[in-house]
Amino acid sequence: MAFVGGLGVGDLGVRRRASFASQRRRPAVLRMVAVGPRVGHGFDLHRLEPDNKLILGGVVLDHSVGCVGHSDGDAVYHCVVDSVLGALSMPDIGQLFPDKDPEWKGAPSDVFMRATKDLMEEKGYEIGNLDVTVILEKPKLSPHKGKMRENIAELLGCDLDRVNLKAKTHEKVDALGENRAVACHTVVMLVPRPLEHEAQSTVAEATAVTVDDPKSLAQDWMQMASKRVMVNLEAGTAAIREAEAAIQNEHVLQNLYETIKSRKGADPSSSWTAKLFSKGRSKISQKVGEEGTEVVIAGIRDDKPELIKESADLLYHLSVLWADAGVEPDEVWDELRSRENTSGIAEKQSRSS
Ligand SMILES: [Zn+2]
């Protein structure tokens, strides 16, 4: 695919190769706090014609035809770059490095790879894993796949086992199969960079350039690190609270029942529940009926707060009745569970028969 011009990329700070060097000088405080993984997809295609070099994944291949296109036409690098930029929700390679700009004419595509790695790290990410599929009829890529993987892993600053590369032919059909084009697909997952990597980058940057104020750089770093910790801590705490609440909700009726049961046989003057038990089954059943009626009234009146209150009263008195009759909540839950796989109508029929 030929690059198309577009978007003023000055705001992104990646207009010129020279500016990438100055990018590296930006202290780590400008890095963003990454939360959660991000997925990106890339696709690229170049025409193959005589008098062009065939370079894929940084490997120069001996072949009669080569890639037509901007820069050195490395469809694999272009495709990898697009997937990483996509995962970062950034403009694509053609917008970041417009082909109308003579700066990129014949440029080696590893420049785009390095720039993309910088952008990815500035946003607080690194490669989780990358899967590349190259479609080329000729020449055979199997002898070169290892080197391509190594090049990609090195340029993106990740371990080799995070990069996979497959090569396919196009079964001699269409432009790809007739060796008139080469295509590439990539899928990438980016993951937040561990804090120690951020720290290493900061140290590397601080030692590579003259730092006017090392103390303030250190403070910036501390701030960024503590912000990252706080974000993760807050997310973790919220998840734990939610799980605890869910567990408590699940056990609230069981806990109520246990409390009620413990009052059985106690001195009637010691608690309301003990007094209710002392009045006997008829009185308890009658209370359940009364609370049921209150629920009905609240329902008909469409009074939600009252419905909640009366439902709680009903469940309390129902639990007293269960405890008095020796019915365990589990027996009721089992009955409900046995109905889960039955349709409403079938269940009703089985009850009425
Ligand atoms: Zn391309």
mmCIF file of C-alpha atoms and ligand atoms in Angstrom:
data_model
loop_
_atom_site.group_PDB
_atom_site.id
_atom_site.type_symbol
_atom_site.label_atom_id
_atom_site.label_comp_id
_atom_site.label_asym_id
_atom_site.label_seq_id
_atom_site.Cartn_x
_atom_site.Cartn_y
_atom_site.Cartn_z
ATOM 1 C CA MET A 1 0.000 0.000 0.000
ATOM 2 C CA ALA A 2 1.385 3.402 -0.899
ATOM 3 C CA PHE A 3 1.451 5.921 1.907
ATOM 4 C CA VAL A 4 -1.030 8.730 1.729
ATOM 5 C CA GLY A 5 -0.390 12.158 3.143
ATOM 6 C CA GLY A 6 -2.680 13.537 5.790
ATOM 7 C CA LEU A 7 -2.980 14.770 9.324
ATOM 8 C CA GLY A 8 -0.604 17.361 10.672
ATOM 9 C CA VAL A 9 1.542 15.099 12.755
ATOM 10 C CA GLY A 10 3.439 17.938 14.352
ATOM 11 C CA ASP A 11 1.179 17.644 17.397
ATOM 12 C CA LEU A 12 2.282 14.037 17.729
ATOM 13 C CA GLY A 13 5.905 15.072 17.809
ATOM 14 C CA VAL A 14 6.990 12.594 15.130
ATOM 15 C CA ARG A 15 7.386 14.747 12.051
ATOM 16 C CA ARG A 16 11.091 14.344 11.483
ATOM 17 C CA ARG A 17 13.639 11.699 12.212
ATOM 18 C CA ALA A 18 15.563 14.305 14.182
ATOM 19 C CA SER A 19 12.559 14.838 16.401
ATOM 20 C CA PHE A 20 12.656 11.174 17.444
ATOM 21 C CA ALA A 21 15.997 11.845 19.083
ATOM 22 C CA SER A 22 14.513 14.776 20.963
ATOM 23 C CA GLN A 23 11.572 12.533 21.873
ATOM 24 C CA ARG A 24 13.997 10.282 23.717
ATOM 25 C CA ARG A 25 15.026 13.278 25.780
ATOM 26 C CA ARG A 26 11.528 13.731 27.113
ATOM 27 C CA PRO A 27 11.554 12.701 30.761
ATOM 28 C CA ALA A 28 9.493 9.746 31.840
ATOM 29 C CA VAL A 29 6.995 12.015 33.542
ATOM 30 C CA LEU A 30 5.473 12.572 30.084
ATOM 31 C CA ARG A 31 4.752 8.871 29.776
ATOM 32 C CA MET A 32 1.118 8.008 30.234
ATOM 33 C CA VAL A 33 -0.369 5.666 32.788
ATOM 34 C CA ALA A 34 -1.369 2.473 30.967
ATOM 35 C CA VAL A 35 -4.257 0.449 32.318
ATOM 36 C CA GLY A 36 -5.187 -2.915 30.791
ATOM 37 C CA PRO A 37 -4.145 -4.588 27.532
ATOM 38 C CA ARG A 38 -4.874 -3.183 24.028
ATOM 39 C CA VAL A 39 -5.268 -5.128 20.776
ATOM 40 C CA GLY A 40 -4.264 -3.895 17.296
ATOM 41 C CA HIS A 41 -4.555 -5.216 13.727
ATOM 42 C CA GLY A 42 -2.416 -4.393 10.687
ATOM 43 C CA PHE A 43 -2.597 -5.063 6.944
ATOM 44 C CA ASP A 44 -0.249 -4.040 4.149
ATOM 45 C CA LEU A 45 0.199 -4.890 0.477
ATOM 46 C CA HIS A 46 2.861 -3.843 -2.045
ATOM 47 C CA ARG A 47 3.089 -4.428 -5.756
ATOM 48 C CA LEU A 48 6.146 -6.426 -6.909
ATOM 49 C CA GLU A 49 7.953 -5.096 -9.981
ATOM 50 C CA PRO A 50 11.407 -5.390 -11.551
ATOM 51 C CA ASP A 51 14.113 -2.896 -10.556
ATOM 52 C CA ASN A 52 12.978 -2.791 -6.932
ATOM 53 C CA LYS A 53 14.545 -4.358 -3.866
ATOM 54 C CA LEU A 54 12.604 -7.014 -2.016
ATOM 55 C CA ILE A 55 13.035 -6.276 1.703
ATOM 56 C CA LEU A 56 10.764 -7.988 4.236
ATOM 57 C CA GLY A 57 11.173 -7.869 7.997
ATOM 58 C CA GLY A 58 14.486 -6.096 7.470
ATOM 59 C CA VAL A 59 15.878 -9.006 5.406
ATOM 60 C CA VAL A 60 17.026 -8.292 1.817
ATOM 61 C CA LEU A 61 15.787 -11.159 -0.352
ATOM 62 C CA ASP A 62 17.346 -12.203 -3.633
ATOM 63 C CA HIS A 63 14.547 -12.055 -6.204
ATOM 64 C CA SER A 64 13.794 -10.765 -9.698
ATOM 65 C CA VAL A 65 11.085 -8.400 -8.478
ATOM 66 C CA GLY A 66 10.777 -6.134 -5.448
ATOM 67 C CA CYS A 67 8.334 -3.921 -3.552
ATOM 68 C CA VAL A 68 7.059 -0.768 -5.175
ATOM 69 C CA GLY A 69 6.263 1.815 -2.572
ATOM 70 C CA HIS A 70 7.303 4.565 -0.319
ATOM 71 C CA SER A 71 10.435 4.151 1.851
ATOM 72 C CA ASP A 72 12.061 0.740 1.235
ATOM 73 C CA GLY A 73 8.668 -0.949 0.811
ATOM 74 C CA ASP A 74 9.082 -3.374 3.742
ATOM 75 C CA ALA A 75 5.477 -4.597 3.963
ATOM 76 C CA VAL A 76 6.215 -6.602 7.135
ATOM 77 C CA TYR A 77 7.598 -3.644 9.129
ATOM 78 C CA HIS A 78 4.813 -1.371 7.791
ATOM 79 C CA CYS A 79 2.194 -3.867 8.854
ATOM 80 C CA VAL A 80 3.705 -4.330 12.339
ATOM 81 C CA VAL A 81 3.845 -0.546 12.787
ATOM 82 C CA ASP A 82 0.188 -0.181 11.762
ATOM 83 C CA SER A 83 -0.984 -2.812 14.244
ATOM 84 C CA VAL A 84 0.888 -1.197 17.149
ATOM 85 C CA LEU A 85 -0.354 2.286 16.172
ATOM 86 C CA GLY A 86 -3.861 0.821 15.859
ATOM 87 C CA ALA A 87 -3.644 -0.646 19.360
ATOM 88 C CA LEU A 88 -2.673 2.817 20.633
ATOM 89 C CA SER A 89 -5.652 4.389 18.771
ATOM 90 C CA MET A 90 -3.214 6.506 16.771
ATOM 91 C CA PRO A 91 -3.191 7.549 13.083
ATOM 92 C CA ASP A 92 -1.686 4.950 10.704
ATOM 93 C CA ILE A 93 1.811 4.814 9.197
ATOM 94 C CA GLY A 94 0.759 6.725 6.062
ATOM 95 C CA GLN A 95 -0.463 9.624 8.168
ATOM 96 C CA LEU A 96 2.550 9.687 10.485
ATOM 97 C CA PHE A 97 5.106 9.402 7.646
ATOM 98 C CA PRO A 98 3.444 10.950 4.561
ATOM 99 C CA ASP A 99 4.860 9.724 1.265
ATOM 100 C CA LYS A 100 4.794 13.271 -0.129
ATOM 101 C CA ASP A 101 7.585 14.050 2.293
ATOM 102 C CA PRO A 102 10.963 13.453 0.502
ATOM 103 C CA GLU A 103 12.443 12.609 3.908
ATOM 104 C CA TRP A 104 10.923 9.133 3.710
ATOM 105 C CA LYS A 105 11.863 8.359 0.084
ATOM 106 C CA GLY A 106 13.899 5.163 0.197
ATOM 107 C CA ALA A 107 14.141 5.397 3.999
ATOM 108 C CA PRO A 108 14.831 2.112 5.781
ATOM 109 C CA SER A 109 11.600 1.055 7.468
ATOM 110 C CA ASP A 110 13.315 0.290 10.789
ATOM 111 C CA VAL A 111 13.065 4.062 11.369
ATOM 112 C CA PHE A 112 9.260 3.663 11.567
ATOM 113 C CA MET A 113 9.655 0.661 13.860
ATOM 114 C CA ARG A 114 11.885 2.583 16.298
ATOM 115 C CA ALA A 115 9.539 5.581 16.288
ATOM 116 C CA THR A 116 6.591 3.283 16.964
ATOM 117 C CA LYS A 117 8.418 1.635 19.879
ATOM 118 C CA ASP A 118 9.033 5.100 21.375
ATOM 119 C CA LEU A 119 5.353 6.061 21.019
ATOM 120 C CA MET A 120 4.257 2.756 22.536
ATOM 121 C CA GLU A 121 6.573 3.176 25.526
ATOM 122 C CA GLU A 122 5.551 6.789 26.022
ATOM 123 C CA LYS A 123 1.996 5.574 26.373
ATOM 124 C CA GLY A 124 3.186 3.093 29.019
ATOM 125 C CA TYR A 125 2.935 -0.060 26.880
ATOM 126 C CA GLU A 126 5.136 -2.902 25.640
ATOM 127 C CA ILE A 127 4.565 -5.877 23.323
ATOM 128 C CA GLY A 128 2.501 -8.632 24.976
ATOM 129 C CA ASN A 129 2.693 -10.712 21.805
ATOM 130 C CA LEU A 130 2.690 -10.161 18.058
ATOM 131 C CA ASP A 131 1.544 -12.564 15.332
ATOM 132 C CA VAL A 132 2.624 -11.860 11.739
ATOM 133 C CA THR A 133 1.419 -13.620 8.561
ATOM 134 C CA VAL A 134 3.259 -12.888 5.291
ATOM 135 C CA ILE A 135 1.667 -13.912 1.971
ATOM 136 C CA LEU A 136 4.232 -14.307 -0.792
ATOM 137 C CA GLU A 137 4.360 -16.802 -3.656
ATOM 138 C CA LYS A 138 8.129 -16.603 -4.303
ATOM 139 C CA PRO A 139 10.839 -16.764 -3.002
ATOM 140 C CA LYS A 140 10.444 -19.180 -0.072
ATOM 141 C CA LEU A 141 10.577 -17.341 3.225
ATOM 142 C CA SER A 142 11.263 -20.288 5.558
ATOM 143 C CA PRO A 143 15.071 -19.781 5.544
ATOM 144 C CA HIS A 144 14.552 -16.115 6.573
ATOM 145 C CA LYS A 145 11.709 -16.311 9.118
ATOM 146 C CA GLY A 146 14.059 -16.589 12.102
ATOM 147 C CA LYS A 147 16.021 -13.484 11.135
ATOM 148 C CA MET A 148 12.806 -11.499 10.491
ATOM 149 C CA ARG A 149 11.484 -12.420 13.948
ATOM 150 C CA GLU A 150 14.787 -11.418 15.546
ATOM 151 C CA ASN A 151 14.763 -8.065 13.743
ATOM 152 C CA ILE A 152 11.179 -7.315 14.792
ATOM 153 C CA ALA A 153 11.745 -8.334 18.454
ATOM 154 C CA GLU A 154 14.916 -6.250 18.655
ATOM 155 C CA LEU A 155 13.336 -3.140 17.128
ATOM 156 C CA LEU A 156 10.277 -3.380 19.384
ATOM 157 C CA GLY A 157 12.390 -4.125 22.456
ATOM 158 C CA CYS A 158 10.766 -7.406 23.411
ATOM 159 C CA ASP A 159 11.752 -11.054 23.943
ATOM 160 C CA LEU A 160 11.876 -13.238 20.817
ATOM 161 C CA ASP A 161 9.140 -15.545 22.115
ATOM 162 C CA ARG A 162 6.663 -12.662 22.003
ATOM 163 C CA VAL A 163 6.956 -12.456 18.202
ATOM 164 C CA ASN A 164 5.602 -15.082 15.812
ATOM 165 C CA LEU A 165 5.928 -15.051 12.025
ATOM 166 C CA LYS A 166 4.230 -17.340 9.517
ATOM 167 C CA ALA A 167 4.673 -17.425 5.734
ATOM 168 C CA LYS A 168 1.997 -18.553 3.271
ATOM 169 C CA THR A 169 1.676 -18.746 -0.487
ATOM 170 C CA HIS A 170 -1.518 -17.713 -2.300
ATOM 171 C CA GLU A 171 -1.851 -21.015 -4.187
ATOM 172 C CA LYS A 172 -0.871 -19.392 -7.506
ATOM 173 C CA VAL A 173 -4.171 -17.474 -7.748
ATOM 174 C CA ASP A 174 -4.811 -13.748 -7.925
ATOM 175 C CA ALA A 175 -2.118 -11.077 -7.883
ATOM 176 C CA LEU A 176 -0.505 -12.555 -4.748
ATOM 177 C CA GLY A 177 -0.400 -16.051 -6.218
ATOM 178 C CA GLU A 178 0.986 -14.724 -9.502
ATOM 179 C CA ASN A 179 3.867 -13.068 -7.591
ATOM 180 C CA ARG A 180 2.688 -9.609 -8.593
ATOM 181 C CA ALA A 181 2.254 -8.518 -4.959
ATOM 182 C CA VAL A 182 3.194 -9.290 -1.356
ATOM 183 C CA ALA A 183 0.750 -8.892 1.543
ATOM 184 C CA CYS A 184 1.019 -9.019 5.321
ATOM 185 C CA HIS A 185 -1.415 -9.320 8.235
ATOM 186 C CA THR A 186 -0.534 -8.685 11.897
ATOM 187 C CA VAL A 187 -2.326 -8.889 15.225
ATOM 188 C CA VAL A 188 -0.694 -7.448 18.327
ATOM 189 C CA MET A 189 -1.520 -7.280 22.010
ATOM 190 C CA LEU A 190 0.085 -4.483 23.994
ATOM 191 C CA VAL A 191 0.356 -4.783 27.777
ATOM 192 C CA PRO A 192 1.185 -2.110 30.391
ATOM 193 C CA ARG A 193 4.947 -1.865 30.967
ATOM 194 C CA PRO A 194 6.091 -3.095 34.374
ATOM 195 C CA LEU A 195 7.259 -0.255 36.610
ATOM 196 C CA GLU A 196 10.847 -1.532 36.623
ATOM 197 C CA HIS A 197 10.988 -1.078 32.830
ATOM 198 C CA GLU A 198 9.797 2.505 33.235
ATOM 199 C CA ALA A 199 12.508 3.018 35.841
ATOM 200 C CA GLN A 200 15.178 1.580 33.505
ATOM 201 C CA SER A 201 14.044 3.860 30.670
ATOM 202 C CA THR A 202 14.160 6.864 32.958
ATOM 203 C CA VAL A 203 17.673 6.039 34.135
ATOM 204 C CA ALA A 204 18.786 5.405 30.531
ATOM 205 C CA GLU A 205 17.319 8.726 29.406
ATOM 206 C CA ALA A 206 18.730 10.619 32.349
ATOM 207 C CA THR A 207 22.231 9.259 31.705
ATOM 208 C CA ALA A 208 22.025 9.714 27.918
ATOM 209 C CA VAL A 209 21.294 13.413 28.123
ATOM 210 C CA THR A 210 22.308 16.265 30.340
ATOM 211 C CA VAL A 211 19.673 16.634 32.976
ATOM 212 C CA ASP A 212 19.428 20.216 34.175
ATOM 213 C CA ASP A 213 17.605 19.281 37.318
ATOM 214 C CA PRO A 214 18.126 15.611 38.296
ATOM 215 C CA LYS A 215 16.219 16.172 41.539
ATOM 216 C CA SER A 216 13.079 17.330 39.773
ATOM 217 C CA LEU A 217 13.369 14.447 37.266
ATOM 218 C CA ALA A 218 13.537 12.028 40.195
ATOM 219 C CA GLN A 219 10.512 13.692 41.763
ATOM 220 C CA ASP A 220 8.603 13.495 38.469
ATOM 221 C CA TRP A 221 9.437 9.819 38.238
ATOM 222 C CA MET A 222 8.264 9.176 41.806
ATOM 223 C CA GLN A 223 5.010 10.989 41.069
ATOM 224 C CA MET A 224 4.420 8.965 37.920
ATOM 225 C CA ALA A 225 5.225 5.706 39.708
ATOM 226 C CA SER A 226 2.944 6.466 42.639
ATOM 227 C CA LYS A 227 0.161 7.487 40.252
ATOM 228 C CA ARG A 228 0.483 4.104 38.499
ATOM 229 C CA VAL A 229 0.405 2.305 41.841
ATOM 230 C CA MET A 230 -2.646 4.306 42.956
ATOM 231 C CA VAL A 231 -4.554 3.535 39.739
ATOM 232 C CA ASN A 232 -3.874 -0.190 40.136
ATOM 233 C CA LEU A 233 -4.610 -0.077 43.846
ATOM 234 C CA GLU A 234 -7.940 1.682 43.325
ATOM 235 C CA ALA A 235 -8.974 -0.775 40.618
ATOM 236 C CA GLY A 236 -7.987 -3.699 42.870
ATOM 237 C CA THR A 237 -9.791 -2.313 45.911
ATOM 238 C CA ALA A 238 -12.968 -1.666 43.907
ATOM 239 C CA ALA A 239 -12.921 -5.247 42.569
ATOM 240 C CA ILE A 240 -12.442 -6.668 46.090
ATOM 241 C CA ARG A 241 -15.302 -4.529 47.488
ATOM 242 C CA GLU A 242 -17.586 -5.674 44.705
ATOM 243 C CA ALA A 243 -16.712 -9.333 45.319
ATOM 244 C CA GLU A 244 -17.240 -8.906 49.078
ATOM 245 C CA ALA A 245 -20.618 -7.264 48.522
ATOM 246 C CA ALA A 246 -21.649 -10.089 46.200
ATOM 247 C CA ILE A 247 -20.628 -12.686 48.804
ATOM 248 C CA GLN A 248 -22.476 -10.795 51.544
ATOM 249 C CA ASN A 249 -25.630 -10.541 49.414
ATOM 250 C CA GLU A 250 -25.456 -14.233 48.743
ATOM 251 C CA HIS A 251 -25.244 -15.026 52.457
ATOM 252 C CA VAL A 252 -27.560 -12.391 53.865
ATOM 253 C CA LEU A 253 -30.595 -14.702 54.106
ATOM 254 C CA GLN A 254 -28.486 -17.551 55.507
ATOM 255 C CA ASN A 255 -27.046 -15.221 58.178
ATOM 256 C CA LEU A 256 -30.531 -13.929 59.062
ATOM 257 C CA TYR A 257 -31.756 -17.508 59.395
ATOM 258 C CA GLU A 258 -28.846 -18.506 61.664
ATOM 259 C CA THR A 259 -29.514 -15.504 63.933
ATOM 260 C CA ILE A 260 -33.219 -16.303 64.104
ATOM 261 C CA LYS A 261 -32.541 -19.972 64.861
ATOM 262 C CA SER A 262 -30.202 -19.039 67.718
ATOM 263 C CA ARG A 263 -33.077 -17.212 69.422
ATOM 264 C CA LYS A 264 -35.269 -20.330 69.401
ATOM 265 C CA GLY A 265 -36.075 -21.386 72.980
ATOM 266 C CA ALA A 266 -34.523 -18.213 74.440
ATOM 267 C CA ASP A 267 -36.201 -16.110 77.133
ATOM 268 C CA PRO A 268 -39.184 -14.387 75.347
ATOM 269 C CA SER A 269 -38.277 -11.093 77.036
ATOM 270 C CA SER A 270 -34.717 -11.247 75.582
ATOM 271 C CA SER A 271 -35.676 -10.465 71.948
ATOM 272 C CA TRP A 272 -38.521 -9.854 69.530
ATOM 273 C CA THR A 273 -37.709 -13.113 67.715
ATOM 274 C CA ALA A 274 -37.674 -15.167 70.930
ATOM 275 C CA LYS A 275 -41.088 -13.636 71.824
ATOM 276 C CA LEU A 276 -42.468 -14.578 68.390
ATOM 277 C CA PHE A 277 -41.261 -18.189 68.808
ATOM 278 C CA SER A 278 -42.958 -18.355 72.231
ATOM 279 C CA LYS A 279 -46.315 -17.440 70.656
ATOM 280 C CA GLY A 280 -46.305 -20.588 68.545
ATOM 281 C CA ARG A 281 -46.762 -21.700 64.939
ATOM 282 C CA SER A 282 -50.231 -20.214 64.317
ATOM 283 C CA LYS A 283 -49.178 -16.719 65.391
ATOM 284 C CA ILE A 284 -45.938 -16.946 63.336
ATOM 285 C CA SER A 285 -47.855 -18.131 60.234
ATOM 286 C CA GLN A 286 -50.403 -15.355 60.737
ATOM 287 C CA LYS A 287 -47.541 -12.758 60.830
ATOM 288 C CA VAL A 288 -46.198 -14.162 57.530
ATOM 289 C CA GLY A 289 -49.695 -13.680 56.050
ATOM 290 C CA GLU A 290 -49.924 -10.109 57.371
ATOM 291 C CA GLU A 291 -46.497 -9.179 55.966
ATOM 292 C CA GLY A 292 -47.464 -10.837 52.668
ATOM 293 C CA THR A 293 -50.526 -8.586 52.542
ATOM 294 C CA GLU A 294 -48.335 -5.511 53.238
ATOM 295 C CA VAL A 295 -46.142 -6.527 50.279
ATOM 296 C CA VAL A 296 -49.272 -6.856 48.101
ATOM 297 C CA ILE A 297 -50.485 -3.380 49.114
ATOM 298 C CA ALA A 298 -47.063 -1.785 48.433
ATOM 299 C CA GLY A 299 -47.004 -3.533 45.064
ATOM 300 C CA ILE A 300 -50.450 -2.318 44.042
ATOM 301 C CA ARG A 301 -49.589 1.224 45.198
ATOM 302 C CA ASP A 302 -46.373 1.055 43.161
ATOM 303 C CA ASP A 303 -44.479 2.283 46.249
ATOM 304 C CA LYS A 304 -40.944 0.985 45.725
ATOM 305 C CA PRO A 305 -39.359 2.069 49.083
ATOM 306 C CA GLU A 306 -42.314 0.533 50.938
ATOM 307 C CA LEU A 307 -42.102 -2.621 48.807
ATOM 308 C CA ILE A 308 -38.437 -3.035 49.801
ATOM 309 C CA LYS A 309 -39.226 -2.541 53.516
ATOM 310 C CA GLU A 310 -42.215 -4.902 53.495
ATOM 311 C CA SER A 311 -40.271 -7.514 51.500
ATOM 312 C CA ALA A 312 -37.584 -7.468 54.229
ATOM 313 C CA ASP A 313 -40.306 -7.896 56.904
ATOM 314 C CA LEU A 314 -41.806 -10.786 54.931
ATOM 315 C CA LEU A 315 -38.424 -12.538 54.523
ATOM 316 C CA TYR A 316 -37.719 -12.103 58.234
ATOM 317 C CA HIS A 317 -41.069 -13.614 59.301
ATOM 318 C CA LEU A 318 -40.787 -16.355 56.675
ATOM 319 C CA SER A 319 -37.362 -17.240 58.125
ATOM 320 C CA VAL A 320 -38.902 -17.430 61.618
ATOM 321 C CA LEU A 321 -41.561 -19.802 60.223
ATOM 322 C CA TRP A 322 -38.860 -21.960 58.545
ATOM 323 C CA ALA A 323 -36.853 -22.102 61.785
ATOM 324 C CA ASP A 324 -39.964 -23.022 63.795
ATOM 325 C CA ALA A 325 -40.933 -25.742 61.295
ATOM 326 C CA GLY A 326 -37.349 -27.044 60.990
ATOM 327 C CA VAL A 327 -37.049 -26.076 57.303
ATOM 328 C CA GLU A 328 -33.438 -25.204 56.349
ATOM 329 C CA PRO A 329 -32.942 -22.450 53.713
ATOM 330 C CA ASP A 330 -30.864 -24.953 51.707
ATOM 331 C CA GLU A 331 -33.969 -27.099 51.218
ATOM 332 C CA VAL A 332 -35.770 -24.103 49.682
ATOM 333 C CA TRP A 333 -32.734 -23.210 47.504
ATOM 334 C CA ASP A 334 -32.576 -26.857 46.306
ATOM 335 C CA GLU A 335 -36.241 -26.673 45.315
ATOM 336 C CA LEU A 336 -35.587 -23.415 43.395
ATOM 337 C CA ARG A 337 -32.510 -24.903 41.722
ATOM 338 C CA SER A 338 -34.470 -27.959 40.585
ATOM 339 C CA ARG A 339 -36.805 -25.572 38.716
ATOM 340 C CA GLU A 340 -33.977 -23.698 36.954
ATOM 341 C CA ASN A 341 -33.925 -26.026 33.944
ATOM 342 C CA THR A 342 -37.693 -26.223 33.635
ATOM 343 C CA SER A 343 -39.593 -23.678 31.580
ATOM 344 C CA GLY A 344 -42.097 -21.576 33.505
ATOM 345 C CA ILE A 345 -45.148 -23.219 31.883
ATOM 346 C CA ALA A 346 -43.883 -26.790 32.264
ATOM 347 C CA GLU A 347 -43.058 -26.049 35.900
ATOM 348 C CA LYS A 348 -46.542 -24.700 36.591
ATOM 349 C CA GLN A 349 -48.145 -27.722 34.947
ATOM 350 C CA SER A 350 -46.031 -30.120 37.026
ATOM 351 C CA ARG A 351 -47.173 -28.316 40.185
ATOM 352 C CA SER A 352 -50.882 -28.357 39.283
ATOM 353 C CA SER A 353 -50.904 -32.034 38.311
HETATM 354 ZN ZN ZN B 1 3.699 -0.615 3.133
#
